[in-house]
Amino acid sequence: MDLKRISSGSRFEELAAYSRAVVDDLYIHVSGTVGPDPETGTMPEDAAEQARNIVRLLAGVLAAEGADFRHVVRNRVFLTDPADLMAVAAVLRETFGACPPANTTLINGIPAPGAKVEIEITARRPAA
């Protein structure tokens, strides 16, 4: 099995020894992703806006591998505050629509300053 390792160029990938994504023969495994504004790099205060930024970043990784959110089979959401659950869930409903993946949501700390949401996904690679 060949593995393709994808880097976003983030200095954190080198510091923490991880890849933005790893693609194998069947799956696209995307590391936990937080949601800074893609233009400014600043972290929005609003958890739903962070989630929307995360979705945009994840969409780019999936598209680079010929996939989209219909191919996501596993979603993990990490929240710092349970009060943000419904706002983030609304973004996930917009994203996954009629093809929701298996999901786990955890309430815990996130090491990125200001981050309230972190999402990781696993997608099944589309047939060639």
Coordinates of C-alpha atoms in Angstrom, one line a residue:
M1 CA 0.0 0.0 0.0
D2 CA 1.3 3.4 -1.0
L3 CA 0.7 6.4 1.3
K4 CA 0.5 9.9 0.1
R5 CA 1.3 12.5 2.8
I6 CA -0.2 16.0 2.3
S7 CA 1.3 19.1 4.0
S8 CA -0.4 22.5 4.3
G9 CA 3.0 24.0 5.0
S10 CA 2.0 24.9 8.6
R11 CA 4.9 25.1 11.0
F12 CA 2.8 23.1 13.5
E13 CA 3.0 20.0 11.2
E14 CA 6.7 20.0 11.6
L15 CA 6.6 20.8 15.4
A16 CA 4.1 18.1 16.2
A17 CA 5.2 15.6 13.5
Y18 CA 2.0 15.1 11.6
S19 CA 0.6 15.5 8.1
R20 CA -2.4 17.6 7.1
A21 CA -3.7 14.5 5.5
V22 CA -2.7 10.9 4.6
V23 CA -4.2 9.2 1.6
D24 CA -4.0 5.4 1.2
D25 CA -5.5 3.1 -1.4
L26 CA -9.1 3.5 0.0
Y27 CA -9.2 6.5 2.3
I28 CA -8.4 10.2 2.8
H29 CA -7.5 10.8 6.5
V30 CA -7.5 14.5 7.4
S31 CA -6.0 15.6 10.6
G32 CA -7.8 17.8 13.1
T33 CA -8.4 21.2 11.6
V34 CA -9.1 24.5 13.3
G35 CA -10.8 27.5 11.7
P36 CA -8.8 30.7 11.4
D37 CA -9.9 33.2 8.8
P38 CA -8.2 32.0 5.5
E39 CA -7.5 35.6 4.5
T40 CA -6.1 37.1 7.7
G41 CA -5.1 34.0 9.8
T42 CA -7.0 35.4 12.8
M43 CA -9.3 33.2 14.7
P44 CA -13.0 34.3 14.6
E45 CA -14.7 34.6 18.0
D46 CA -17.8 32.8 16.7
A47 CA -17.7 29.0 16.8
A48 CA -20.0 28.6 13.8
E49 CA -17.7 30.9 11.8
Q50 CA -14.7 28.8 12.8
A51 CA -16.6 25.7 11.7
R52 CA -17.4 27.3 8.3
N53 CA -13.7 28.1 7.8
I54 CA -12.9 24.5 8.7
V55 CA -15.4 23.2 6.2
R56 CA -13.7 25.4 3.5
L57 CA -10.3 24.0 4.4
L58 CA -11.5 20.4 4.4
A59 CA -13.3 20.9 1.1
G60 CA -9.9 21.9 -0.5
V61 CA -8.2 18.8 0.8
L62 CA -11.0 16.6 -0.4
A63 CA -11.2 18.3 -3.8
A64 CA -7.4 17.8 -4.3
E65 CA -8.1 14.1 -4.1
G66 CA -11.2 14.1 -6.3
A67 CA -13.6 13.8 -3.4
D68 CA -16.2 15.9 -1.7
F69 CA -18.3 15.8 1.5
R70 CA -20.5 12.9 0.1
H71 CA -17.4 10.7 0.5
V72 CA -16.9 11.4 4.2
V73 CA -17.5 8.3 6.3
R74 CA -16.3 9.5 9.7
N75 CA -16.4 13.0 11.3
R76 CA -14.9 13.9 14.7
V77 CA -15.8 17.2 16.2
F78 CA -13.9 18.7 19.2
L79 CA -15.6 21.6 21.1
T80 CA -14.3 23.6 24.0
D81 CA -17.8 24.7 25.1
P82 CA -20.9 22.6 25.0
A83 CA -22.9 25.8 24.4
D84 CA -21.5 25.9 20.9
L85 CA -22.8 22.4 20.0
M86 CA -26.0 23.5 18.2
A87 CA -24.4 26.3 16.2
V88 CA -21.6 23.9 15.0
A89 CA -24.2 21.2 14.3
A90 CA -26.1 23.6 12.0
V91 CA -22.9 24.1 10.0
L92 CA -22.5 20.3 9.8
R93 CA -26.1 19.9 8.6
E94 CA -25.4 22.5 5.8
T95 CA -22.2 20.6 4.9
F96 CA -23.3 17.0 4.9
G97 CA -27.0 17.4 3.9
A98 CA -28.5 14.1 3.0
C99 CA -25.3 12.1 3.4
P100 CA -24.2 12.4 7.1
P101 CA -21.2 10.5 8.1
A102 CA -20.7 8.6 11.4
N103 CA -19.9 11.3 14.0
T104 CA -18.3 11.7 17.4
T105 CA -18.4 15.0 19.3
L106 CA -16.2 15.6 22.3
I107 CA -15.9 18.5 24.7
N108 CA -12.3 19.2 25.5
G109 CA -9.5 21.7 25.3
I110 CA -7.9 22.6 21.9
P111 CA -4.3 23.7 21.9
A112 CA -4.7 26.4 19.1
P113 CA -5.2 29.8 20.8
G114 CA -8.8 31.0 20.4
A115 CA -10.0 27.8 18.7
K116 CA -13.4 26.7 19.9
V117 CA -13.9 23.9 17.3
E118 CA -11.6 21.3 15.7
I119 CA -12.8 18.8 13.1
E120 CA -11.1 15.7 11.6
I121 CA -12.6 13.6 8.9
T122 CA -12.0 10.3 7.0
A123 CA -13.4 10.0 3.5
R124 CA -13.6 7.0 1.2
R125 CA -11.7 7.7 -2.0
P126 CA -14.0 7.9 -5.1
A127 CA -13.6 5.1 -7.6
A128 CA -11.1 6.0 -10.3

